[in-house]
XYZ file of C-alpha atoms in Angstrom:
544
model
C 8.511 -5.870 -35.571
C 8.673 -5.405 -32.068
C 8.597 -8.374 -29.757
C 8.408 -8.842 -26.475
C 11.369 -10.024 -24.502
C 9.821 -11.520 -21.077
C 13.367 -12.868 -20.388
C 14.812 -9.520 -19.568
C 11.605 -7.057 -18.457
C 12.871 -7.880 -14.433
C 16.349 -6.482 -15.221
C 15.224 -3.674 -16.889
C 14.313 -0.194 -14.968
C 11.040 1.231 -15.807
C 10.251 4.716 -15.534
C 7.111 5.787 -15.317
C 5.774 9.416 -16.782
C 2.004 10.428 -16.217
C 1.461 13.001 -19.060
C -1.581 15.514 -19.022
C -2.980 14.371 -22.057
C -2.271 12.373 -25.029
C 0.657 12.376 -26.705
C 1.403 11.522 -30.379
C 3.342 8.134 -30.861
C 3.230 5.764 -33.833
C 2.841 2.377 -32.208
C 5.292 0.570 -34.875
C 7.913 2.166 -32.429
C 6.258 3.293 -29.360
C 3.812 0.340 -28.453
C 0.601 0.790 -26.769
C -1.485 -0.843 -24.628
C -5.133 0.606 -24.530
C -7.448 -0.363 -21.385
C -11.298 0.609 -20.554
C -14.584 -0.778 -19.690
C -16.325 -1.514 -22.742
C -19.183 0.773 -22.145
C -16.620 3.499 -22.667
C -14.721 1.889 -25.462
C -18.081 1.704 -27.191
C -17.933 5.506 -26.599
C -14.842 5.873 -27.874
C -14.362 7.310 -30.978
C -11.889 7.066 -33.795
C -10.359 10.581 -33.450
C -10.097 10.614 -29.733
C -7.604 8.032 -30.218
C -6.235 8.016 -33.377
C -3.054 9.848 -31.943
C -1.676 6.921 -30.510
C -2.558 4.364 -33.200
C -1.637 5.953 -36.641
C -0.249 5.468 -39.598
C -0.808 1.629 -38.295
C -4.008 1.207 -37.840
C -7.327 2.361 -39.671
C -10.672 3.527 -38.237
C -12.394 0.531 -39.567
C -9.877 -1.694 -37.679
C -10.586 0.109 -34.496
C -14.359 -0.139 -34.521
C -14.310 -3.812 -35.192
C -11.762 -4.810 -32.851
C -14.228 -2.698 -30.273
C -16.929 -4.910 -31.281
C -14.787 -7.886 -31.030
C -14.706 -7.742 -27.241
C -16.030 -9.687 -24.684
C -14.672 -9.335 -21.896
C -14.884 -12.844 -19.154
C -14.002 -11.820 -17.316
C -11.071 -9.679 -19.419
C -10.207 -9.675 -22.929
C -7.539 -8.282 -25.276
C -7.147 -8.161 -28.988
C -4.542 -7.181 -30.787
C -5.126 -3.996 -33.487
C -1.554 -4.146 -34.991
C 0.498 -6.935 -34.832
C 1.815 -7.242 -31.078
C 2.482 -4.073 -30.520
C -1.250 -2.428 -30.412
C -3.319 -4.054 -28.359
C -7.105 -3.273 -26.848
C -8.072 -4.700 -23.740
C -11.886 -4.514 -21.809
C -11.639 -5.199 -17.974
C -14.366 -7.202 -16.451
C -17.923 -6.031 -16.474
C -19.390 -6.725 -13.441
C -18.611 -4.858 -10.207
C -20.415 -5.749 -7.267
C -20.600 -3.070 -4.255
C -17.116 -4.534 -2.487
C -15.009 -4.056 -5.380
C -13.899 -1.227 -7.124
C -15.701 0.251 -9.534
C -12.021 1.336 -11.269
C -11.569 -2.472 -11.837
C -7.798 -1.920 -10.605
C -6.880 -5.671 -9.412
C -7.982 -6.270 -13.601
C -5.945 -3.280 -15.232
C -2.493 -4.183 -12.761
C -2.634 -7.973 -14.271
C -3.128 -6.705 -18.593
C -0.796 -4.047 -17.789
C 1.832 -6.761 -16.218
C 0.679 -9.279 -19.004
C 0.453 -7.200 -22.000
C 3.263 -4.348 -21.866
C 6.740 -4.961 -23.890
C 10.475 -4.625 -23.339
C 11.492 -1.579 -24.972
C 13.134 1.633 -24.812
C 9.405 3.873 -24.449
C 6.121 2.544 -24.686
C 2.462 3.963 -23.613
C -1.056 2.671 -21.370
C -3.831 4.561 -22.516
C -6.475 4.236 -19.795
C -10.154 4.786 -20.744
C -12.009 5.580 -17.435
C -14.069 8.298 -15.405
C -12.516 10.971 -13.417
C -13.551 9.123 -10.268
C -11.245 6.128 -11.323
C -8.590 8.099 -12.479
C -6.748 7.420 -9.287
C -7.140 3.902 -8.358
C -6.649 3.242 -12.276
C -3.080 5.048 -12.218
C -2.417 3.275 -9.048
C -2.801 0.484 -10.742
C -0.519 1.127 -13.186
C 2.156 1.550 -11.212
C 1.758 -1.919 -9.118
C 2.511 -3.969 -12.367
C 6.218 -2.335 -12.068
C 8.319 -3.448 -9.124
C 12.004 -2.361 -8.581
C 13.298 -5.073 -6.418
C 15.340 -7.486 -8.370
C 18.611 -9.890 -7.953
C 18.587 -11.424 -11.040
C 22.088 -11.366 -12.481
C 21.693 -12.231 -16.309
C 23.280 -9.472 -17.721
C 22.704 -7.422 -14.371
C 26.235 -7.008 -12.722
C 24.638 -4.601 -10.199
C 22.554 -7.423 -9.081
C 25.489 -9.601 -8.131
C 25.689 -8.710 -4.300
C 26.862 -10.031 -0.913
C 26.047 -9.729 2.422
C 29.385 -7.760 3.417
C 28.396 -4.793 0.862
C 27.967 -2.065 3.334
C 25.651 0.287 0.377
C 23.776 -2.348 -1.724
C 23.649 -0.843 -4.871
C 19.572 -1.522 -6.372
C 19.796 -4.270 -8.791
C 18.055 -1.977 -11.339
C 21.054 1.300 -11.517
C 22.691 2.390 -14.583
C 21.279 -1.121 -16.387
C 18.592 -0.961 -19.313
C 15.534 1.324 -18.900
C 12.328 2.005 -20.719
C 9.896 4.698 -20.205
C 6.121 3.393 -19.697
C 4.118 6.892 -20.483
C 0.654 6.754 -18.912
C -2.360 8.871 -20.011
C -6.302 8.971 -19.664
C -9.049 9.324 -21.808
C -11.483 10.442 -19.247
C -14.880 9.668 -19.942
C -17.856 12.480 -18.552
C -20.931 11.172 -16.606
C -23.180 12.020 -19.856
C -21.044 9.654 -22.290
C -18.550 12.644 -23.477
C -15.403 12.408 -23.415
C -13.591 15.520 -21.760
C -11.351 17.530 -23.367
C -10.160 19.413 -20.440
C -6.105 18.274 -19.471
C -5.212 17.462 -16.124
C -3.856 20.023 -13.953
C -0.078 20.226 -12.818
C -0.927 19.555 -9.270
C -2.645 16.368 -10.266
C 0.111 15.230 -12.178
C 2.326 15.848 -9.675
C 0.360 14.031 -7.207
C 0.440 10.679 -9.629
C 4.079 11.047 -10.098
C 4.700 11.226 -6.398
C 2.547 8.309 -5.425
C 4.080 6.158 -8.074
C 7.094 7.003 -6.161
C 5.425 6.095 -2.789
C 4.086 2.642 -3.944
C 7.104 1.428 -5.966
C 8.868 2.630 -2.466
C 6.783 0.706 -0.081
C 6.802 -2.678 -2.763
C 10.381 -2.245 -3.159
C 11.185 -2.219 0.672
C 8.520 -5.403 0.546
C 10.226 -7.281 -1.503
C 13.558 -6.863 -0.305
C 15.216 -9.636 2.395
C 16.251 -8.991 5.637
C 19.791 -10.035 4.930
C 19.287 -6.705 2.414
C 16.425 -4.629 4.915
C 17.416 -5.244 8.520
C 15.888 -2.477 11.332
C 19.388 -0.893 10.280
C 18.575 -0.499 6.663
C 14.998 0.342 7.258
C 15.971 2.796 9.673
C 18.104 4.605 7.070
C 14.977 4.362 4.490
C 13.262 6.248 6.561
C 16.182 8.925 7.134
C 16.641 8.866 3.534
C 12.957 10.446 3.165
C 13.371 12.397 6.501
C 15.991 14.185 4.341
C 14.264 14.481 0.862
C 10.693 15.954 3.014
C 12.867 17.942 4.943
C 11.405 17.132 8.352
C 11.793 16.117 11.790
C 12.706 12.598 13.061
C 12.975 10.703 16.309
C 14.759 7.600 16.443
C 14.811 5.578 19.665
C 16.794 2.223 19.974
C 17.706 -1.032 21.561
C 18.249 -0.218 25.510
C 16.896 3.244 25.478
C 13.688 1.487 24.061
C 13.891 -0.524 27.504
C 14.809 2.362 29.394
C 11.561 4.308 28.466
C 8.977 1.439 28.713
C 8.811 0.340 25.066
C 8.401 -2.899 26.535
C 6.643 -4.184 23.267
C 9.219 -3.381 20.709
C 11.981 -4.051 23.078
C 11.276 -7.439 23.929
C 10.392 -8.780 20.448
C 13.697 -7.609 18.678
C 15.854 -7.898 21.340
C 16.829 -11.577 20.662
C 18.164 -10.311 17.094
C 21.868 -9.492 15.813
C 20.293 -5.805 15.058
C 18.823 -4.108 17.287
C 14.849 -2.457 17.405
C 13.809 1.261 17.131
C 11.006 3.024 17.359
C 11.289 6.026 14.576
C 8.862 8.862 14.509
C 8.329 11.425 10.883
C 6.637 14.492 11.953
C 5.181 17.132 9.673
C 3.407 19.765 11.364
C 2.167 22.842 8.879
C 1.014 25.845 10.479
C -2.102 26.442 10.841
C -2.725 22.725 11.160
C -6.282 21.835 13.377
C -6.137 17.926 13.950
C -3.194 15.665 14.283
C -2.894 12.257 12.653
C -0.848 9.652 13.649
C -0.308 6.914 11.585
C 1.658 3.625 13.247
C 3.390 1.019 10.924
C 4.358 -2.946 12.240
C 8.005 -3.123 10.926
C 8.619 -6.189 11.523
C 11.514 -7.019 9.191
C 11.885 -11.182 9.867
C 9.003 -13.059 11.791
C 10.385 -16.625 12.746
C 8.138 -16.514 15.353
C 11.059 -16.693 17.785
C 10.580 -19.340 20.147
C 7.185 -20.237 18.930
C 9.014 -20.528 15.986
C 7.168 -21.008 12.721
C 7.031 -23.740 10.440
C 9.094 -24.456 7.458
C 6.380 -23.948 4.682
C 4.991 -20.957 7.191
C 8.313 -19.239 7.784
C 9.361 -18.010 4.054
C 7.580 -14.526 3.028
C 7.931 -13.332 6.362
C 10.009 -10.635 4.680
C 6.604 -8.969 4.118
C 5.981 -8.781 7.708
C 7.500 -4.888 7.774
C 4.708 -4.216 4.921
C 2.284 -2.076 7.362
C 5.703 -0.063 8.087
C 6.546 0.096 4.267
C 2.975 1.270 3.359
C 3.235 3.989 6.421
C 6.624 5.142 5.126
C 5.006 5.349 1.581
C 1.841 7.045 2.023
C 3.474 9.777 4.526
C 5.854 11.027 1.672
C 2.872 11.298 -0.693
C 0.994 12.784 1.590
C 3.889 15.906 2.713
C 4.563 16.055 -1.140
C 1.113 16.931 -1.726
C 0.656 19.763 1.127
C -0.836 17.827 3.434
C -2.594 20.589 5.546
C -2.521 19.116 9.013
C -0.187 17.799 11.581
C 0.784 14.179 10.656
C 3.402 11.778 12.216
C 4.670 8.443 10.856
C 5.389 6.140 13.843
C 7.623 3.033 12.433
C 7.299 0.133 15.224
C 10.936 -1.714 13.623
C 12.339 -5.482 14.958
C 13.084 -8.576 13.892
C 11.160 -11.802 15.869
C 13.914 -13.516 15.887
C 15.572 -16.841 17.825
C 18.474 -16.544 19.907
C 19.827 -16.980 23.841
C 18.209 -13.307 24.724
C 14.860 -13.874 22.743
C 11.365 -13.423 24.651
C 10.421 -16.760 26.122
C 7.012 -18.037 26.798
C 5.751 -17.089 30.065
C 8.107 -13.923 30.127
C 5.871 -10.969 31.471
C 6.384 -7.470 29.593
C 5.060 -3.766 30.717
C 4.497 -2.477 27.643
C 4.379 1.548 26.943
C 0.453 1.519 27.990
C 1.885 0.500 31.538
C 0.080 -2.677 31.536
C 1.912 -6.117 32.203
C 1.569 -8.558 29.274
C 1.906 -12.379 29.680
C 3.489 -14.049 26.787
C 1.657 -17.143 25.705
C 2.540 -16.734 21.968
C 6.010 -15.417 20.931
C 4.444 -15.351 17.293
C 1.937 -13.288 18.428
C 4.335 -10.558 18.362
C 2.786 -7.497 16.214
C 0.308 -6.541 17.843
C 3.236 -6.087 20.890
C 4.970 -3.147 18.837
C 2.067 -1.811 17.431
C 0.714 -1.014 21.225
C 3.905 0.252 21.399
C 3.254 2.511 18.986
C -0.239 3.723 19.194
C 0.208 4.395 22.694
C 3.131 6.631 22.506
C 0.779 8.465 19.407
C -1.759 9.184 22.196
C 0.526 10.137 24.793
C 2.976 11.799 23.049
C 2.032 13.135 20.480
C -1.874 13.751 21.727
C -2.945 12.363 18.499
C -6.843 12.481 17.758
C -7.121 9.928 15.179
C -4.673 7.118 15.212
C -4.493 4.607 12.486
C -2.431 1.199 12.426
C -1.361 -0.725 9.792
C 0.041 -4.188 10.079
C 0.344 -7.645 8.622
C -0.889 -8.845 11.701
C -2.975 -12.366 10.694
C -3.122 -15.175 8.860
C -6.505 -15.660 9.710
C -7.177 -11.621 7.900
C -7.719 -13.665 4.401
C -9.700 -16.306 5.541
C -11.847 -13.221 7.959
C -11.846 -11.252 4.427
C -10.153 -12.906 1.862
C -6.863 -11.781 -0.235
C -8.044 -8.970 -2.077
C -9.294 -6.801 0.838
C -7.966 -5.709 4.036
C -9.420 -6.001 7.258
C -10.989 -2.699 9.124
C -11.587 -2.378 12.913
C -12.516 0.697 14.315
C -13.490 1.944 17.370
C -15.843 4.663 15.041
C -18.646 3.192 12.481
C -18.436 6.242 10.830
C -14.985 5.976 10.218
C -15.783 2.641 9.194
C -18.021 3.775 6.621
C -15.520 6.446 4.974
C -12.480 3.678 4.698
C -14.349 1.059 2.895
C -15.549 3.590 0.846
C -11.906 5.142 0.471
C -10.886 0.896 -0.095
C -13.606 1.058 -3.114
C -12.085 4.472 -4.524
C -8.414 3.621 -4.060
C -8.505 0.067 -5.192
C -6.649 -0.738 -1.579
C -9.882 -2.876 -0.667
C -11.123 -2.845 2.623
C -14.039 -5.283 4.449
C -14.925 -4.492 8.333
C -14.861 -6.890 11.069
C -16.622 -7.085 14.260
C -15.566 -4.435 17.046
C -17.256 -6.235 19.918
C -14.230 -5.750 22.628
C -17.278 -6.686 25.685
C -17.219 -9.913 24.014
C -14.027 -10.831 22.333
C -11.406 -9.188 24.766
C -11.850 -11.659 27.845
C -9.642 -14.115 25.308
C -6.719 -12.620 26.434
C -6.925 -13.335 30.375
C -4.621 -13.920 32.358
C -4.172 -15.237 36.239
C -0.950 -13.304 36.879
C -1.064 -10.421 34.293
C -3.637 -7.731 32.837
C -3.349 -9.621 29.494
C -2.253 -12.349 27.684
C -0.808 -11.344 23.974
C -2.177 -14.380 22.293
C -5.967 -15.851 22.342
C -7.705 -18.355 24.363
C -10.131 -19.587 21.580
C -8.375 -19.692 18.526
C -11.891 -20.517 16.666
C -13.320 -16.576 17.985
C -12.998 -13.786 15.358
C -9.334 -14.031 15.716
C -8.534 -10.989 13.694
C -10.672 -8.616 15.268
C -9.674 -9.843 18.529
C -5.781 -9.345 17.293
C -6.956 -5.761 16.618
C -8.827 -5.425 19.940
C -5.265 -6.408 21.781
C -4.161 -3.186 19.868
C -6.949 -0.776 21.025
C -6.913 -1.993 24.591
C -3.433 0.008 25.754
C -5.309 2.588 24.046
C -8.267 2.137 26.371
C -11.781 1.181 24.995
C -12.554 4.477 26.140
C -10.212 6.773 23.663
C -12.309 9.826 22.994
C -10.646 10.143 19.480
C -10.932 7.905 16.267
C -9.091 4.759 16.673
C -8.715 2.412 13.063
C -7.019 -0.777 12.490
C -5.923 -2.207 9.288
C -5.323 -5.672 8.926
C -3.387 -6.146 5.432
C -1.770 -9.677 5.580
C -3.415 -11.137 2.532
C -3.581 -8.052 -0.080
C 0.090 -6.985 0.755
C 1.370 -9.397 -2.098
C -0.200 -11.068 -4.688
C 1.968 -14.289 -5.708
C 5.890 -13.046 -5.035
C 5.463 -9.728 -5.209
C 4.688 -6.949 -2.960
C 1.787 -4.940 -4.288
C 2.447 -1.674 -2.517
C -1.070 -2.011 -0.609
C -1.667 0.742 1.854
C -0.599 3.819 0.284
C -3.249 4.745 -1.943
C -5.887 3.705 0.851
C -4.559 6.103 3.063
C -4.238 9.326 0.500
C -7.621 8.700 -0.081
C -8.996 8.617 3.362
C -6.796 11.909 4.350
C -7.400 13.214 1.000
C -9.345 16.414 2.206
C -6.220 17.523 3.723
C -4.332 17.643 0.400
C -3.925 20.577 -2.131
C -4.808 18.118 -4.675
C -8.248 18.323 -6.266
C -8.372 14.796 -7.486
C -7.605 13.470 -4.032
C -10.099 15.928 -2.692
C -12.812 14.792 -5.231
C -12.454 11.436 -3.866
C -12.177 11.768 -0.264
C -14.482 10.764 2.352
C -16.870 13.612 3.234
C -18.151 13.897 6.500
C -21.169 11.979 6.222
C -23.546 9.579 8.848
C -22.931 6.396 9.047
C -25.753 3.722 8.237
C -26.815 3.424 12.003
C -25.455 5.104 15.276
C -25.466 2.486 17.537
C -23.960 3.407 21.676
C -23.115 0.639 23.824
C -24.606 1.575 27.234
C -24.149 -0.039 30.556
């Protein structure tokens, strides 16, 4: 009998294989683990499953262990010893979560999956889910690990010059993932899926094992150096265009954000640009990451329960990175660029002080109240220099910028502020088809930007009134060396909470973003799924 080994499933590498349609496997030696709603397990029958569960298991067993279910909110029973297993994900789904259920399938796939050489996840879910459901597949798989039980790649030290991942040339088992999509009548479709969409799965499983893997690495391992060469690394494999701008050039150019919060640190900051510009291309999309590899808060320096985790910080970078080499993989139609905004808040004799005054790219002088308060600096930085640059006409940022995000919206969803409520509308509703949950909060900049005055600058980067919508005022700092009067499409992700859940980086970001650009894809899935232009719930102009 198979068992599982819990012991060793870190060590091991798992590949993952999305397969058009079922494939035949006799569970006795290729587990597997099947997931659905239980509306369309009770749809289910016998013979549209029966591939992956004889010799070992009978029809009778199947039907009663379908009946057995119930689901509080999950619920799993086994159909042949430990190595066939049903599971039912929750059944309610209120109108902020996703109707895929994805935070339900990543934990039974996590829980429930076994350390061997091949093994299978049958999902049971509607086309519409497909996506967020595979996506959720692949969170439940990290690469990053230093464990060293029979690992020798993962014994490392901080002199290796090319850290080997702790995963090479050790164990690996192939996790095969297919669907039994379910029709809107109650069929079940017999149609395969395409090779584009397969295609597109297998490179965003790359993309979000990418941007956990670069989460969940320390700095001591991801410094702006090794970062910078991540980013090279898929320069070269999308064949396409990078900028890379560093240390005292940043200074000499007025990247007075990025400059002055890394330049206390051993390494020094960059500003890296991706650019991929089809022809033909209409709009151009700029998407701006906060890298910031360590946050100690420099001089404002954090606590010691506060400070560890702040290895996440660069996760708005790492979800950036991520979703732009899904999206050139899968044709992305129009010009996009990848801004990386890379330093490390560190302490040291050159650090930022309180009360030091930067000009930042926007031209506007910034007092420093806060040196923890230092995101939002690069990410100005960076959304400027999309504007003026690059003449973007939508600009999106992505950023662990708050601690306050989960208590504004809580862990599961990120925080959306736009300068567009239609916008608005299409990324919670790309949040809700992803699985990458958004919530908005309030764009009032007439009312929340005066917390940043300052006597002898045009801004303070920290808040007067700590009590006063401090995330969307964070945000607001953002927009401002934009201008409150941007003609284009301004958005603002705030993903501090749903970047990890427990020690683990969940890879948050890049689904959310294929989703909201999917129209610009050659994949159908994506397509099916994408925002369509559409009117928001009210149109609301602020007049004089």
């Amino acid at each position: 009998m198979l068992r599982r080994n819990t012991a060793l499933i870190d060590h091991m590498t798992v590949d993952l294989k999305f397969n058009a349609k079922l494939t035949q496997a006799d569970p006795h030696f290729k587990p597997v683990l099947i997931i659905g709603q239980l509306r369309h397990l009770n749809i289910l029958k016998f013979s549209d499953i029966k591939l992956k569960l004889e010799p070992r298991v009978t029809e009778e067993t199947f039907t009663k262990a379908v009946a057995c279910l119930h689901p509080s909110p999950t619920d799993k029973i086994s159909l042949y010893l430990d190595v066939a297993s049903l599971a039912a994900v929750p059944l309610k789904c209120s109108r902020h979560n996703t109707p895929s259920r994805a935070h339900a399938i990543t934990r039974l796939v996590k829980n429930n999956t076994l350390n061997v050489n091949e093994e299978n996840v049958v999902i049971v879910c509607e086309r519409s889910d497909l996506f967020a459901s595979a996506c959720a597949v692949v969170r439940a798989f990290p690469l990053y690990s230093r464990k060293t039980a029979n690992n020798p790649n993962a014994r490392v030290t901080n002199s290796d010059t090319d850290i080997k991942n702790a995963n090479d040339n050790f164990g690996k088992t192939l996790v095969n993932v297919e669907f039994i999509v379910v029709e809107k009548n109650g069929t079940i479709a017999r149609n395969e899926l395409d090779a584009v969409d397969l295609k597109c799965l297998q490179e965003v499983e790359k993309a979000i094992r990418l941007t956990a893997r670069i989460i969940d690495t320390p700095c001591n391992e991801m410094n702006v150096d090794n970062f910078v060469e991540e980013i090279k690394r898929i320069a070269r494999e999308l064949n396409c265009e990078s900028t890379i701008i560093r240390g005292e050039q940043l200074r000499e150019r007025g990247f007075g954000g990025i400059y002055g919060v890394g330049k206390g640190a051993a390494v020094p900051p960059a500003l890296v640009l991706l650019s991929h510009e089809p022809k033909g291309a209409q709009e151009t999309i700029a998407l701006v990451g906060k890298g910031i590899v360590y946050d100690t808060g420099g001089l404002s320096i954090k606590g010691k329960t506060a400070m560890p985790g702040m290895k996440r910080d660069c996760g708005g970078a790492a979800a950036i990175l991520g979703a732009f080499y899904a999206a050139v993989k899968c044709d992305f139609k129009q010009n996009l660029h990848a801004i990386f905004c890379l330093a490390e808040n560190s302490v040291g004799p050159l650090a930022t002080r309180p009360d030091d005054i930067h000009t930042l790219y926007s031209g506007r002088t910034v007092e420093i109240n806060n040196t923890d308060a230092e995101g939002r600096l690069v990410l100005a930085d960076g959304v400027c220099y999309a504007q003026k640059d690059l003449k973007a006409n939508i600009i999106l940022d992505m950023a662990t910028l708050t601690g306050a995000q989960a208590i504004a919206t809580g862990k599961y969803h990120g925080a959306i502020l736009t300068n567009s409520e239609e916008w608005e509308v299409k990324s919670l509703e790309a949040g809700r088809k992803s699985g990458d949950l958004l919530a908005p909060i309030i764009y009032c900049p007439e009312l929340h930007f005066p917390e940043f005055a300052s006597a002898i600058a045009d801004m303070k980067n920290s808040v007067a009134d700590r009590n006063n919508a401090q995330s969307s005022c964070a945000g607001l700092f953002v927009g401002a060396h934009l201008g409150f009067d941007y003609p284009g499409i301004w958005i603002h992700v705030d993903m501090a909470a749903p970047v990890h859940f427990g020690e683990r980086a969940t890879g948050y970001g890049v689904a959310l973003l294929l989703t909201l650009f999917g129209n610009h894809t050659n994949c159908s899935m994506l397509q099916e799924i994408a925002s369509n232009d559409s009117e928001p719930p009210t149109k609301r102009v602020c007049r004089d």
